Short mmCIF file of C-alpha atoms and ligand atoms in Angstrom, two decimals:
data_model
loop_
_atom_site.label_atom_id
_atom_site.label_comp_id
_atom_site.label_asym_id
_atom_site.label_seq_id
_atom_site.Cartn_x
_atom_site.Cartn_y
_atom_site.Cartn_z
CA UNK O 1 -7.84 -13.12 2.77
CA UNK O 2 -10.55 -9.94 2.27
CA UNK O 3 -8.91 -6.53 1.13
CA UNK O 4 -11.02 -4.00 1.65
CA UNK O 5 -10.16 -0.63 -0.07
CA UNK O 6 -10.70 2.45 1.94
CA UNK O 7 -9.72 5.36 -0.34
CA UNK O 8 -6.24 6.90 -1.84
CA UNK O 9 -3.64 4.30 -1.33
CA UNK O 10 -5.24 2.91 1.96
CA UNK O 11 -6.00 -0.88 2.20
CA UNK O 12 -7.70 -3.15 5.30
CA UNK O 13 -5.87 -6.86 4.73
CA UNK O 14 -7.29 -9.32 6.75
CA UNK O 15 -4.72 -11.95 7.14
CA UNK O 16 -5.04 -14.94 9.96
CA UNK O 17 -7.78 -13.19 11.97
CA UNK O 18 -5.53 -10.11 12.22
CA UNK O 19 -6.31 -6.63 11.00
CA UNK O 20 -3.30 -4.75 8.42
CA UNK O 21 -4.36 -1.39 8.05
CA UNK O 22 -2.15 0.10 4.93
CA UNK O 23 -0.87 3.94 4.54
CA UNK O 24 -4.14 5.37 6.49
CA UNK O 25 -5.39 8.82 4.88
CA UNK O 26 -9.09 8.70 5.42
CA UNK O 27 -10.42 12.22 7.14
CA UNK O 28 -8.92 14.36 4.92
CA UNK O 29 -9.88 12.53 1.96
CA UNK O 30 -13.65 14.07 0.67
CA UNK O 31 -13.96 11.22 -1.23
CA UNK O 32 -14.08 8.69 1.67
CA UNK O 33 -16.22 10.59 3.62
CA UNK O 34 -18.43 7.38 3.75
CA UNK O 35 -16.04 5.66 5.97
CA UNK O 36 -16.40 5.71 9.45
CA UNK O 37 -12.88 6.15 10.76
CA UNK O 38 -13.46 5.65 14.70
CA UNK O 39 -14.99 2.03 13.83
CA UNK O 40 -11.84 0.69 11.73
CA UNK O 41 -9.88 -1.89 13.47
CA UNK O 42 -6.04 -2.26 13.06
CA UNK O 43 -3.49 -4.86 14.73
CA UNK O 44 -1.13 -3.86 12.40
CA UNK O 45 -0.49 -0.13 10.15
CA UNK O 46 2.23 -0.79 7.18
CA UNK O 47 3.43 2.89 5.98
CA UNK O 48 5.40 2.77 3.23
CA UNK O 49 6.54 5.89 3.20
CA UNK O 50 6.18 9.34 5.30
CA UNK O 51 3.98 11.43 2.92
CA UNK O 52 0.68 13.08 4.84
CA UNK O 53 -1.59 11.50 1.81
CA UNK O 54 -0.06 7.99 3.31
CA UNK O 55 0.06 8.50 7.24
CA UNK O 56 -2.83 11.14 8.19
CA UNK O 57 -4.61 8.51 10.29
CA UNK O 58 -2.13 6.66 11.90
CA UNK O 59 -1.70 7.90 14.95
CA UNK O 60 -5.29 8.30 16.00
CA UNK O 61 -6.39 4.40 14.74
CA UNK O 62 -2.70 3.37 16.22
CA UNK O 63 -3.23 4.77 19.55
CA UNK O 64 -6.85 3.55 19.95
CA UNK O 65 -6.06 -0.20 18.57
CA UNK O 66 -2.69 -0.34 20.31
CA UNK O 67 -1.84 -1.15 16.67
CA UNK O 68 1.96 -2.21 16.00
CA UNK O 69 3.51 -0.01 13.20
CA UNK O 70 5.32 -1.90 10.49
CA UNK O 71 8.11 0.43 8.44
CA UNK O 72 11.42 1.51 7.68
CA UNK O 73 13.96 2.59 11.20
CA UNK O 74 12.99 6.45 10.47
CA UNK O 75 9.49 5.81 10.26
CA UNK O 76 8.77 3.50 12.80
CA UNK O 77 11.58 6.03 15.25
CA UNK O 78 9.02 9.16 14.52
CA UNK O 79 6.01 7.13 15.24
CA UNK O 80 7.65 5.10 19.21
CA UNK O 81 8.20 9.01 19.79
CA UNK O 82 4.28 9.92 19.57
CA UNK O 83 4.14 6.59 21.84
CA UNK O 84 2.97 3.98 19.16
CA UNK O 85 4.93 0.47 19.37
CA UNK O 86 6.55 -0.41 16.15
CA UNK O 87 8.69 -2.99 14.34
CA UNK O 88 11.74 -1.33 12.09
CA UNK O 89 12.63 -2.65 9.17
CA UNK O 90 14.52 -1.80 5.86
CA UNK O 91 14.86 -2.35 2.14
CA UNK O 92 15.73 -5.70 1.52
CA UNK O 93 14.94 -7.34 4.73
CA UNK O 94 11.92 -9.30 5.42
CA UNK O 95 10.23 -10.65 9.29
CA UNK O 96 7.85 -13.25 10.23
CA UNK O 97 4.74 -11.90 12.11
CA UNK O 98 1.45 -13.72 13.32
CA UNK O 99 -0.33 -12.96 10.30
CA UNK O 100 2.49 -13.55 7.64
CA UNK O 101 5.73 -12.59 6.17
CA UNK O 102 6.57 -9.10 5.75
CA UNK O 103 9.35 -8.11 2.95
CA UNK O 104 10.34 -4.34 2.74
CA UNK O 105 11.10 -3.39 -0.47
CA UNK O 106 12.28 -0.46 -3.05
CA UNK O 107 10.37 2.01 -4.25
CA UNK O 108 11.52 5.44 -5.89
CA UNK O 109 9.80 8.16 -4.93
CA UNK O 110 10.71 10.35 -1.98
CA UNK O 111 9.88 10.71 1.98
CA UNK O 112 9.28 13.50 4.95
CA UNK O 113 6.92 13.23 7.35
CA UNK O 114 4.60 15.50 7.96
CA UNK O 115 6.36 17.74 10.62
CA UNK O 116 9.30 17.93 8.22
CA UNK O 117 11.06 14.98 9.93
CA UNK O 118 13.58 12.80 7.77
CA UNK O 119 11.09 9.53 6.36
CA UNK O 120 14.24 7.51 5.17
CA UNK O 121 13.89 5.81 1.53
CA UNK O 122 10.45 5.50 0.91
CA UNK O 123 9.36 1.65 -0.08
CA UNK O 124 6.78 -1.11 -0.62
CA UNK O 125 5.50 -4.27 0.88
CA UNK O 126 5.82 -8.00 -0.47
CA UNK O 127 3.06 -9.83 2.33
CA UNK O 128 2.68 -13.47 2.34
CA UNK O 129 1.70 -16.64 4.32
CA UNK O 130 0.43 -20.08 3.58
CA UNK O 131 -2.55 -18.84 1.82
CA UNK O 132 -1.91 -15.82 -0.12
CA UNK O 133 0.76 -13.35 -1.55
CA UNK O 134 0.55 -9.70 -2.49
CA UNK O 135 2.23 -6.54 -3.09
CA UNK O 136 1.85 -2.95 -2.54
CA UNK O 137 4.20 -0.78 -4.16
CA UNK O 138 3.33 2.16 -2.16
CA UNK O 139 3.93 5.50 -4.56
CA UNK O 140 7.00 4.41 -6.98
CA UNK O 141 7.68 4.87 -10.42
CA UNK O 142 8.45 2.08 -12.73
CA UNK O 143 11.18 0.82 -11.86
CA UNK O 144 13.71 -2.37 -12.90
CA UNK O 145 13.94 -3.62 -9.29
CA UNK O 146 10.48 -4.92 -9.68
CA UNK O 147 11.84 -7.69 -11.80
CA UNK O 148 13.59 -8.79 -8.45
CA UNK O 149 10.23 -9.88 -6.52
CA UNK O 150 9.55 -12.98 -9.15
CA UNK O 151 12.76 -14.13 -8.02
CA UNK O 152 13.04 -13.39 -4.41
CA UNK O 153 9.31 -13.41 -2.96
CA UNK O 154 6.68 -16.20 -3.43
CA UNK O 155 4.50 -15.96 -6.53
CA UNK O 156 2.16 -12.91 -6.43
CA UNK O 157 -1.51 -13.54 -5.98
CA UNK O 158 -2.38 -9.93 -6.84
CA UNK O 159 -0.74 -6.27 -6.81
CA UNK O 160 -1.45 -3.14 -5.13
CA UNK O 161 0.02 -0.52 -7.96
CA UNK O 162 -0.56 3.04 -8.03
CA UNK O 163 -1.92 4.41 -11.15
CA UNK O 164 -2.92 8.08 -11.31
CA UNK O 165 0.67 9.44 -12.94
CA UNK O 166 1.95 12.76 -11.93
CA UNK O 167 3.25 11.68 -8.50
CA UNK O 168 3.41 8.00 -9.04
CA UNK O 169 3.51 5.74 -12.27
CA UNK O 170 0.36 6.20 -14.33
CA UNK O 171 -1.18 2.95 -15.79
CA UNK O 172 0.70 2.25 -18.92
CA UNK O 173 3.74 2.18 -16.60
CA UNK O 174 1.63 0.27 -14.10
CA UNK O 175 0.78 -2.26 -16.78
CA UNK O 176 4.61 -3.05 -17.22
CA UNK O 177 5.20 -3.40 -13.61
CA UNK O 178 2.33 -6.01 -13.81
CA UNK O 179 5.16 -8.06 -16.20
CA UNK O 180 7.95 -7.53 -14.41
CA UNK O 181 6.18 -8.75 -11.04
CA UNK O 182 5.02 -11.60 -13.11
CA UNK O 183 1.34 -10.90 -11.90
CA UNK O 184 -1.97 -10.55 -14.07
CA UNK O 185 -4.74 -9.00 -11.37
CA UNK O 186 -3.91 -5.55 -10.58
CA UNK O 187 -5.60 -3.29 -8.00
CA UNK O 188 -5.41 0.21 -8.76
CA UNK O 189 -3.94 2.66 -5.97
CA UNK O 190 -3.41 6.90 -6.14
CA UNK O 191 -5.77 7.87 -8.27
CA UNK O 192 -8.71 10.21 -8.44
CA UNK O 193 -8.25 11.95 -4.85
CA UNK O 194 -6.71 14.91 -6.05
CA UNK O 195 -7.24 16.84 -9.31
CA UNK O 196 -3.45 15.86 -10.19
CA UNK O 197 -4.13 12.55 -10.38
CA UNK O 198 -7.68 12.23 -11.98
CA UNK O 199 -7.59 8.90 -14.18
CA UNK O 200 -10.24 7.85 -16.93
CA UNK O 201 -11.18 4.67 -15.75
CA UNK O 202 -12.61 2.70 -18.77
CA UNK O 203 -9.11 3.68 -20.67
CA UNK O 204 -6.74 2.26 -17.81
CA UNK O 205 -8.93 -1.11 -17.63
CA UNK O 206 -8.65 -1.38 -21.04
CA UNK O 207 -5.62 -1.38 -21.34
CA UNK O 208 -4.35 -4.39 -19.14
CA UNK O 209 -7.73 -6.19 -21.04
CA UNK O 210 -6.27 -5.71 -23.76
CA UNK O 211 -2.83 -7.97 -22.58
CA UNK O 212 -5.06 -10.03 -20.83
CA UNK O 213 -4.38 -8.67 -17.63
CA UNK O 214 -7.20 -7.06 -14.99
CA UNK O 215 -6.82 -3.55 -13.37
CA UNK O 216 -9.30 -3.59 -10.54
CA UNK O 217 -10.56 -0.02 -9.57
CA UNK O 218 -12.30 -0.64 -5.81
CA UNK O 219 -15.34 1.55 -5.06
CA UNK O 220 -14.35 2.83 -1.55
CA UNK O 221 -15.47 0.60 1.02
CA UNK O 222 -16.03 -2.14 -1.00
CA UNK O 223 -13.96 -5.56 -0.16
CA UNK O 224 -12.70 -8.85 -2.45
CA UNK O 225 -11.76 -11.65 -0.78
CA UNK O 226 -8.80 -12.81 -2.59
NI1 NI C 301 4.16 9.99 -1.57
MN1 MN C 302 1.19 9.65 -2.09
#
């Protein structure tokens, strides 16, 4: 598959010819201003949660793809209203699509969407088929439930984690996530975009070198095919 990394916590998967756009916040982000928004393609948008850094652009690349919105009920409800098709999901549940399996999962953090409306319990994505597995945590803090995916998803390929603290985990929590996920290549998420969550790079990497792990910090717009 090739993961492209588009800024903040916002991911392009390309799984089985189709197009997974992930928690799309591109215009208002300075620091993706190299991105050309109106040429992105999406099949697919997985929100994780309702939080404007994590939904700004969904609408706008929804409507013009006819993109299907994967989510939680609330979510997905808020999103059929503004006249987007959508599949509803919740914690714990999981769905076969074209492109792969989809597993909703926990996260803790919290949710509202932009106009105030209820998000529901914000959470993550497990996303696998016959050639790859990943997750994305979406914005979550540590937490022990991550030591359920080892035992109830397929092994992990790589992990989406957030790592710029304040609103999320910061690395060293991000590190022990990577052990209870049971997962050694680490792409770093929610960092950098806002003076809250500035990171020193060279110290997070080090870090998971140091246990013989890899945090990956993406340039924006660059891809991996993993
Ligand atoms: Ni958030
Ligand atoms: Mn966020």
């Amino acid at each position: 598959m090739k993961l492209t990394y588009l800024g903040h916590s916002t991911f392009m998967a390309e799984m089985n010819g189709k197009h997974l756009l992930i928690d799309p916040f591109i215009t208002p982000n300075e620091l993706a201003k190299g991105i050309d928004v109106n040429s992105i393609r999406a099949d697919y948008l997985l929100i994780t949660h309702g939080h404007g850094d994590h939904v700004a652009d969904a609408e706008s690349i929804g409507k013009r793809n006819n993109a299907k919105v994967i989510s939680n009920f609330e979510i997905v409800s808020w999103f059929e209203k503004k006249g987007l098709a959508g599949h509803p999901m919740n914690h714990g549940g999981k769905v076969s699509f074209d492109f792969g399996t989809v597993k909703y999962v926990n996260a803790v953090h919290s949710s509202v969407l932009p106009d105030g409306t209820y998000g529901g319990n914000p959470g993550g994505f497990v996303v696998w088929n016959e050639e790859v597995c990943f997750y994305n945590a979406g914005d979550t803090a540590l937490s022990m439930d991550m030591k359920l995916l080892p035992l109830t998803c397929p092994k992990l390929d790589f992990a989406i984690l957030p790592v710029g603290d304040n609103f999320t985990m910061g690395y060293e929590d991000a590190l022990l996530a990577s052990d209870f996920i049971e997962c050694d290549k680490i792409i770093g998420c929610h960092y950098d975009t806002f003076g809250y969550i500035k990171i020193d790079h060279a110290k997070a990497k080090k870090a998971f070198a140091d246990k013989g792990k890899e945090l990956i910090l993406l340039p924006i717009g660059k891809s991996l095919d993993l």
